mmCIF file of C-alpha atoms in Angstrom:
data_model
loop_
_atom_site.group_PDB
_atom_site.id
_atom_site.type_symbol
_atom_site.label_atom_id
_atom_site.label_comp_id
_atom_site.label_asym_id
_atom_site.label_seq_id
_atom_site.Cartn_x
_atom_site.Cartn_y
_atom_site.Cartn_z
ATOM 1 C CA MET A 1 12.915 -15.996 23.341
ATOM 2 C CA LYS A 2 11.401 -13.089 21.628
ATOM 3 C CA SER A 3 13.211 -9.761 21.604
ATOM 4 C CA VAL A 4 12.133 -7.246 23.779
ATOM 5 C CA SER A 5 13.326 -4.695 21.006
ATOM 6 C CA VAL A 6 10.250 -6.466 19.735
ATOM 7 C CA ARG A 7 7.522 -5.677 22.276
ATOM 8 C CA SER A 8 9.104 -2.183 22.690
ATOM 9 C CA SER A 9 7.944 -1.159 19.654
ATOM 10 C CA VAL A 10 4.773 -2.943 18.806
ATOM 11 C CA VAL A 11 3.784 -0.806 22.115
ATOM 12 C CA ALA A 12 4.113 2.308 20.247
ATOM 13 C CA VAL A 13 2.865 1.031 16.283
ATOM 14 C CA VAL A 14 -0.356 0.079 18.866
ATOM 15 C CA LEU A 15 -1.120 3.356 20.204
ATOM 16 C CA ALA A 16 -0.884 5.546 17.857
ATOM 17 C CA GLY A 17 -2.977 3.445 16.147
ATOM 18 C CA ALA A 18 -5.590 3.455 19.168
ATOM 19 C CA MET A 19 -5.767 7.256 19.855
ATOM 20 C CA SER A 20 -8.152 7.638 18.260
ATOM 21 C CA ILE A 21 -10.624 4.801 18.877
ATOM 22 C CA ALA A 22 -13.526 5.597 21.244
ATOM 23 C CA LEU A 23 -13.940 1.126 22.908
ATOM 24 C CA ALA A 24 -16.936 1.804 22.107
ATOM 25 C CA GLY A 25 -19.049 -1.343 23.850
ATOM 26 C CA CYS A 26 -19.837 -2.678 20.922
ATOM 27 C CA VAL A 27 -17.384 -6.268 20.793
ATOM 28 C CA GLY A 28 -20.124 -8.647 19.782
ATOM 29 C CA SER A 29 -18.410 -11.489 17.945
ATOM 30 C CA ARG A 30 -17.962 -14.355 19.706
ATOM 31 C CA PRO A 31 -14.814 -15.934 21.286
ATOM 32 C CA SER A 32 -14.685 -19.169 20.596
ATOM 33 C CA GLN A 33 -15.544 -19.042 16.773
ATOM 34 C CA PRO A 34 -13.208 -19.829 14.760
ATOM 35 C CA ARG A 35 -13.498 -17.769 11.754
ATOM 36 C CA LEU A 36 -14.587 -14.665 11.735
ATOM 37 C CA GLN A 37 -17.887 -14.657 9.156
ATOM 38 C CA TYR A 38 -18.464 -11.963 6.900
ATOM 39 C CA GLN A 39 -19.795 -9.052 8.406
ATOM 40 C CA GLU A 40 -19.503 -5.115 7.667
ATOM 41 C CA ARG A 41 -18.594 -3.377 10.697
ATOM 42 C CA PRO A 42 -17.477 -0.186 11.276
ATOM 43 C CA VAL A 43 -13.848 0.036 11.282
ATOM 44 C CA GLU A 44 -13.699 0.770 14.573
ATOM 45 C CA VAL A 45 -15.124 -1.608 16.358
ATOM 46 C CA LEU A 46 -13.456 -4.619 14.310
ATOM 47 C CA TYR A 47 -10.145 -2.310 14.826
ATOM 48 C CA SER A 48 -10.405 -2.183 18.452
ATOM 49 C CA VAL A 49 -11.507 -5.574 19.521
ATOM 50 C CA GLY A 50 -7.964 -7.054 17.379
ATOM 51 C CA LEU A 51 -6.715 -4.850 19.986
ATOM 52 C CA GLU A 52 -8.443 -7.091 22.618
ATOM 53 C CA ARG A 53 -7.430 -9.577 20.927
ATOM 54 C CA LEU A 54 -3.844 -8.932 21.120
ATOM 55 C CA ASP A 55 -4.072 -8.023 24.359
ATOM 56 C CA GLN A 56 -4.967 -11.034 24.548
ATOM 57 C CA ARG A 57 -3.100 -13.177 23.415
ATOM 58 C CA ARG A 58 -5.593 -15.066 21.300
ATOM 59 C CA PHE A 59 -3.457 -14.004 18.208
ATOM 60 C CA SER A 60 -5.075 -16.434 15.659
ATOM 61 C CA GLU A 61 -8.272 -14.321 16.989
ATOM 62 C CA ALA A 62 -6.712 -10.748 17.062
ATOM 63 C CA VAL A 63 -5.139 -11.596 13.275
ATOM 64 C CA GLN A 64 -9.203 -12.111 11.346
ATOM 65 C CA PHE A 65 -9.966 -8.829 13.472
ATOM 66 C CA PHE A 66 -6.765 -6.789 10.924
ATOM 67 C CA ARG A 67 -7.634 -8.591 8.055
ATOM 68 C CA GLU A 68 -11.573 -7.702 7.961
ATOM 69 C CA VAL A 69 -9.923 -3.704 8.905
ATOM 70 C CA GLU A 70 -8.103 -3.990 5.424
ATOM 71 C CA ARG A 71 -10.424 -6.264 3.638
ATOM 72 C CA GLN A 72 -14.319 -3.890 4.685
ATOM 73 C CA HIS A 73 -12.266 -0.588 4.855
ATOM 74 C CA PRO A 74 -9.025 -0.938 2.359
ATOM 75 C CA TYR A 75 -8.430 2.717 1.667
ATOM 76 C CA SER A 76 -7.818 3.468 5.512
ATOM 77 C CA PRO A 77 -5.774 5.180 7.338
ATOM 78 C CA TRP A 78 -6.610 2.061 9.185
ATOM 79 C CA SER A 79 -5.637 -0.902 7.168
ATOM 80 C CA ARG A 80 -2.831 0.427 7.509
ATOM 81 C CA ARG A 81 -2.792 -0.068 11.067
ATOM 82 C CA ALA A 82 -3.800 -4.002 10.483
ATOM 83 C CA ILE A 83 -1.179 -5.181 8.572
ATOM 84 C CA LEU A 84 1.468 -4.018 11.094
ATOM 85 C CA MET A 85 -0.646 -5.674 13.758
ATOM 86 C CA GLN A 86 -0.842 -8.478 11.193
ATOM 87 C CA VAL A 87 3.307 -8.484 10.954
ATOM 88 C CA TYR A 88 3.229 -8.678 15.017
ATOM 89 C CA ALA A 89 0.215 -11.302 15.601
ATOM 90 C CA GLN A 90 1.653 -13.849 12.731
ATOM 91 C CA TYR A 91 5.402 -12.790 14.240
ATOM 92 C CA GLN A 92 3.818 -13.997 17.907
ATOM 93 C CA ARG A 93 2.335 -17.488 16.152
ATOM 94 C CA ASN A 94 5.862 -18.168 15.364
ATOM 95 C CA ASN A 95 4.398 -17.826 11.429
ATOM 96 C CA TYR A 96 7.283 -16.184 10.229
ATOM 97 C CA GLU A 97 5.655 -16.865 6.864
ATOM 98 C CA GLU A 98 2.290 -14.573 7.152
ATOM 99 C CA ALA A 99 4.081 -12.491 9.046
ATOM 100 C CA ILE A 100 6.607 -11.654 6.624
ATOM 101 C CA ALA A 101 4.257 -11.124 4.236
ATOM 102 C CA ALA A 102 2.749 -8.833 5.633
ATOM 103 C CA ALA A 103 5.683 -7.165 6.199
ATOM 104 C CA ASP A 104 6.126 -7.154 2.385
ATOM 105 C CA ARG A 105 2.551 -5.856 1.714
ATOM 106 C CA PHE A 106 3.016 -2.903 3.837
ATOM 107 C CA ILE A 107 6.060 -1.707 2.413
ATOM 108 C CA GLN A 108 4.519 -2.645 -1.349
ATOM 109 C CA LEU A 109 1.115 0.562 -0.695
ATOM 110 C CA TYR A 110 2.932 2.527 1.925
ATOM 111 C CA PRO A 111 6.725 3.439 0.778
ATOM 112 C CA GLY A 112 6.417 7.032 2.777
ATOM 113 C CA SER A 113 5.168 5.970 5.581
ATOM 114 C CA PRO A 114 6.738 7.242 9.074
ATOM 115 C CA GLN A 115 6.058 3.235 9.928
ATOM 116 C CA VAL A 116 7.453 1.708 7.228
ATOM 117 C CA SER A 117 10.480 1.100 9.188
ATOM 118 C CA TYR A 118 8.530 -1.599 12.136
ATOM 119 C CA ALA A 119 7.892 -3.504 8.926
ATOM 120 C CA TYR A 120 11.082 -3.565 7.712
ATOM 121 C CA TYR A 121 12.239 -3.842 11.287
ATOM 122 C CA MET A 122 9.923 -6.651 11.975
ATOM 123 C CA LYS A 123 10.651 -7.753 8.352
ATOM 124 C CA ALA A 124 14.682 -9.021 9.643
ATOM 125 C CA ILE A 125 13.100 -10.010 13.072
ATOM 126 C CA CYS A 126 11.136 -13.006 11.679
ATOM 127 C CA TYR A 127 13.854 -14.064 9.277
ATOM 128 C CA PHE A 128 16.538 -13.616 12.300
ATOM 129 C CA GLU A 129 13.804 -15.816 14.761
ATOM 130 C CA GLN A 130 14.767 -18.760 11.978
ATOM 131 C CA ILE A 131 18.277 -18.885 12.650
ATOM 132 C CA VAL A 132 19.640 -23.230 13.375
ATOM 133 C CA ASP A 133 22.777 -24.436 14.129
ATOM 134 C CA VAL A 134 25.831 -24.009 12.334
ATOM 135 C CA GLY A 135 25.295 -28.057 11.366
ATOM 136 C CA ARG A 136 21.956 -26.949 9.199
ATOM 137 C CA ASP A 137 21.514 -25.001 6.233
ATOM 138 C CA GLN A 138 22.359 -21.534 7.114
ATOM 139 C CA ALA A 139 19.694 -19.648 4.216
ATOM 140 C CA ALA A 140 17.822 -18.028 7.168
ATOM 141 C CA THR A 141 21.363 -16.586 8.058
ATOM 142 C CA GLN A 142 21.636 -15.366 5.101
ATOM 143 C CA GLN A 143 18.778 -13.596 4.917
ATOM 144 C CA ALA A 144 18.556 -11.872 8.109
ATOM 145 C CA LEU A 145 22.332 -10.705 7.620
ATOM 146 C CA VAL A 146 20.473 -8.616 4.979
ATOM 147 C CA ALA A 147 17.623 -7.399 6.560
ATOM 148 C CA LEU A 148 19.306 -6.303 8.955
ATOM 149 C CA THR A 149 21.672 -4.822 7.271
ATOM 150 C CA ASP A 150 19.108 -2.699 5.068
ATOM 151 C CA VAL A 151 17.805 -1.943 8.330
ATOM 152 C CA VAL A 152 20.563 0.046 8.750
ATOM 153 C CA ARG A 153 21.101 1.991 5.659
ATOM 154 C CA ARG A 154 17.336 2.958 5.406
ATOM 155 C CA PHE A 155 17.230 3.915 9.322
ATOM 156 C CA PRO A 156 21.003 4.847 10.130
ATOM 157 C CA SER A 157 19.652 6.692 13.511
ATOM 158 C CA THR A 158 16.578 4.389 15.223
ATOM 159 C CA GLN A 159 15.983 2.512 17.748
ATOM 160 C CA TYR A 160 15.389 -0.711 14.378
ATOM 161 C CA ALA A 161 19.387 -0.109 13.788
ATOM 162 C CA THR A 162 20.934 0.019 17.036
ATOM 163 C CA ASP A 163 19.305 -3.384 17.768
ATOM 164 C CA ALA A 164 20.331 -4.498 13.659
ATOM 165 C CA ARG A 165 23.423 -3.737 14.734
ATOM 166 C CA VAL A 166 23.591 -5.528 17.193
ATOM 167 C CA LYS A 167 21.912 -8.381 15.987
ATOM 168 C CA ILE A 168 24.530 -8.471 13.234
ATOM 169 C CA ASP A 169 27.295 -9.538 14.793
ATOM 170 C CA MET A 170 26.001 -12.886 16.288
ATOM 171 C CA VAL A 171 23.776 -12.916 12.592
ATOM 172 C CA ASN A 172 28.201 -12.975 11.118
ATOM 173 C CA ASP A 173 28.719 -14.931 14.664
ATOM 174 C CA GLN A 174 26.028 -17.908 12.607
ATOM 175 C CA LEU A 175 28.085 -17.937 9.893
ATOM 176 C CA ALA A 176 31.143 -17.499 10.443
ATOM 177 C CA GLY A 177 30.762 -20.662 12.824
ATOM 178 C CA LYS A 178 29.481 -22.442 10.035
ATOM 179 C CA GLU A 179 32.446 -22.266 7.922
ATOM 180 C CA MET A 180 34.587 -22.995 10.457
ATOM 181 C CA GLU A 181 32.601 -26.137 10.669
ATOM 182 C CA ILE A 182 33.172 -26.822 6.514
ATOM 183 C CA GLY A 183 36.705 -25.910 6.989
ATOM 184 C CA ARG A 184 36.995 -29.101 9.456
ATOM 185 C CA TRP A 185 35.014 -31.139 8.104
ATOM 186 C CA TYR A 186 37.403 -30.737 5.107
ATOM 187 C CA LEU A 187 40.760 -30.713 7.153
ATOM 188 C CA HIS A 188 40.370 -33.943 9.034
ATOM 189 C CA ARG A 189 39.334 -35.141 5.601
ATOM 190 C CA ASP A 190 43.168 -34.144 4.165
ATOM 191 C CA GLN A 191 41.555 -31.630 1.829
ATOM 192 C CA PRO A 192 43.527 -28.739 3.043
ATOM 193 C CA LEU A 193 42.654 -27.137 0.262
ATOM 194 C CA ALA A 194 38.905 -26.449 0.469
ATOM 195 C CA ALA A 195 40.008 -26.153 3.879
ATOM 196 C CA ILE A 196 41.802 -23.032 2.854
ATOM 197 C CA GLY A 197 39.046 -21.826 1.069
ATOM 198 C CA ARG A 198 36.855 -21.535 4.035
ATOM 199 C CA PHE A 199 38.945 -20.917 6.258
ATOM 200 C CA ARG A 200 40.013 -17.439 4.775
ATOM 201 C CA ARG A 201 36.032 -16.932 4.092
ATOM 202 C CA VAL A 202 35.882 -16.348 7.110
ATOM 203 C CA ILE A 203 38.958 -14.019 7.854
ATOM 204 C CA GLU A 204 38.430 -11.631 4.797
ATOM 205 C CA GLN A 205 34.063 -10.960 5.472
ATOM 206 C CA HIS A 206 33.887 -12.521 8.694
ATOM 207 C CA GLN A 207 36.994 -11.181 10.424
ATOM 208 C CA THR A 208 35.808 -9.806 13.691
ATOM 209 C CA THR A 209 33.857 -12.624 14.941
ATOM 210 C CA SER A 210 35.317 -14.888 17.668
ATOM 211 C CA HIS A 211 36.952 -17.559 15.281
ATOM 212 C CA THR A 212 38.993 -15.860 13.080
ATOM 213 C CA PRO A 213 42.229 -17.403 16.115
ATOM 214 C CA GLU A 214 40.944 -20.289 15.077
ATOM 215 C CA ALA A 215 40.713 -19.777 11.285
ATOM 216 C CA LEU A 216 44.042 -18.646 11.293
ATOM 217 C CA TYR A 217 45.171 -21.658 12.848
ATOM 218 C CA ARG A 218 44.138 -23.885 10.852
ATOM 219 C CA LEU A 219 44.805 -22.602 8.110
ATOM 220 C CA VAL A 220 48.286 -22.762 10.041
ATOM 221 C CA GLU A 221 47.912 -26.181 9.675
ATOM 222 C CA ALA A 222 47.046 -26.471 5.615
ATOM 223 C CA TYR A 223 49.791 -24.758 4.667
ATOM 224 C CA LEU A 224 52.089 -26.945 6.801
ATOM 225 C CA THR A 225 50.259 -30.388 5.256
ATOM 226 C CA LEU A 226 50.491 -28.839 1.837
ATOM 227 C CA GLY A 227 54.156 -27.956 2.923
ATOM 228 C CA LEU A 228 54.341 -24.389 2.766
ATOM 229 C CA THR A 229 55.710 -23.263 5.675
ATOM 230 C CA GLU A 230 56.501 -19.882 4.166
ATOM 231 C CA GLU A 231 52.445 -19.693 4.145
ATOM 232 C CA ALA A 232 52.292 -21.278 6.945
ATOM 233 C CA THR A 233 54.598 -18.625 8.870
ATOM 234 C CA ARG A 234 52.443 -15.410 7.535
ATOM 235 C CA ASN A 235 49.578 -16.736 8.966
ATOM 236 C CA ALA A 236 51.136 -18.120 12.015
ATOM 237 C CA ALA A 237 53.509 -14.337 12.905
ATOM 238 C CA VAL A 238 48.590 -13.145 11.745
ATOM 239 C CA LEU A 239 47.870 -15.044 14.702
ATOM 240 C CA GLY A 240 50.487 -13.931 16.919
ATOM 241 C CA HIS A 241 50.371 -10.414 15.923
ATOM 242 C CA ASN A 242 46.757 -9.556 16.862
ATOM 243 C CA PHE A 243 45.631 -12.819 19.364
ATOM 244 C CA PRO A 244 49.838 -13.136 21.077
ATOM 245 C CA GLY A 245 47.729 -13.823 25.384
ATOM 246 C CA SER A 246 45.585 -17.174 22.875
ATOM 247 C CA ARG A 247 46.074 -20.425 22.915
ATOM 248 C CA TRP A 248 45.943 -20.664 19.044
ATOM 249 C CA TYR A 249 48.868 -18.836 19.000
ATOM 250 C CA SER A 250 50.766 -21.251 20.812
ATOM 251 C CA ASP A 251 49.746 -24.258 19.471
ATOM 252 C CA ALA A 252 50.934 -21.667 15.276
ATOM 253 C CA TYR A 253 54.525 -20.942 16.823
ATOM 254 C CA VAL A 254 54.597 -25.160 17.806
ATOM 255 C CA LEU A 255 53.668 -25.815 14.929
ATOM 256 C CA VAL A 256 55.671 -23.420 13.005
ATOM 257 C CA THR A 257 59.197 -23.540 14.414
ATOM 258 C CA ARG A 258 59.222 -27.699 13.970
ATOM 259 C CA GLU A 259 59.316 -26.931 10.163
ATOM 260 C CA GLY A 260 61.813 -24.422 10.430
ATOM 261 C CA GLY A 261 59.053 -21.445 10.130
ATOM 262 C CA GLN A 262 61.176 -18.495 12.935
ATOM 263 C CA LEU A 263 58.208 -16.632 14.640
ATOM 264 C CA ASP A 264 58.748 -12.445 16.304
ATOM 265 C CA VAL A 265 55.920 -13.132 19.279
ATOM 266 C CA GLU A 266 57.002 -15.301 21.113
ATOM 267 C CA PRO A 267 53.448 -16.433 23.188
ATOM 268 C CA GLU A 268 52.453 -15.111 25.683
ATOM 269 C CA GLU A 269 51.868 -16.545 29.257
ATOM 270 C CA GLU A 270 49.143 -18.689 29.550
ATOM 271 C CA GLY A 271 47.061 -16.810 32.207
ATOM 272 C CA TRP A 272 45.703 -16.947 35.120
ATOM 273 C CA LEU A 273 42.328 -18.739 34.699
ATOM 274 C CA ARG A 274 44.294 -21.333 32.043
ATOM 275 C CA ARG A 275 46.589 -22.373 34.853
ATOM 276 C CA LEU A 276 43.755 -22.534 37.708
ATOM 277 C CA ILE A 277 41.651 -24.625 34.555
ATOM 278 C CA PRO A 278 43.705 -26.508 31.873
ATOM 279 C CA GLY A 279 42.004 -26.333 28.977
#
């Protein structure tokens, strides 16, 4: 589902571009025509028809008209607006590569424009929309993190930065989940050293995510497998101080004390919900 903030932000862009347009009933294209034939037309007409197609959710046709604006009137203010409209229309078509290319073109041509923040934001959103489950390659997730962080850094006080911060948390959780999946794979195949590297990365780079308690517990498991009781106890202690009521600490406490380690923090009693719903 497309982001609500994307829809609301494009409204502002569309209104800004449409404010000075006179829609004088000069629409002369055929809706069924798959490709827009070249015909020199007033820029206001091309842009207005593009907006009309956008409003009708005929995004492919809208892109054609906005491209004509850019091609026939490349140095006009309408061209700048048309590029941003192409970004949005391509995004709605799920044509993320073209949307990113249009956003990059706007950024390169108009770096000082007040609307450049929208181009950066839409570029980040296009990467974000391509995030897949943790079982697959996370290249788009990494690109989304870089792009979203760029939005926050460049435009910290905007609505785009507010939304980007929320999505950064989601992206970090996704990346942590991928590291956990790989770490478990190594651990189950008796490769504790490789597993430790993955779990430590979660703690060091994604410590604010929901995966941190399990990562600490898995470190306890891995260190005990290697016979490193002191390291296991130290990680269990960190887990106990930060998440004393989690099931991960309860399990870690059992593992460490069974191996002769001592922990200062006793596991908290299970909450009422866990007593009612085991597991």
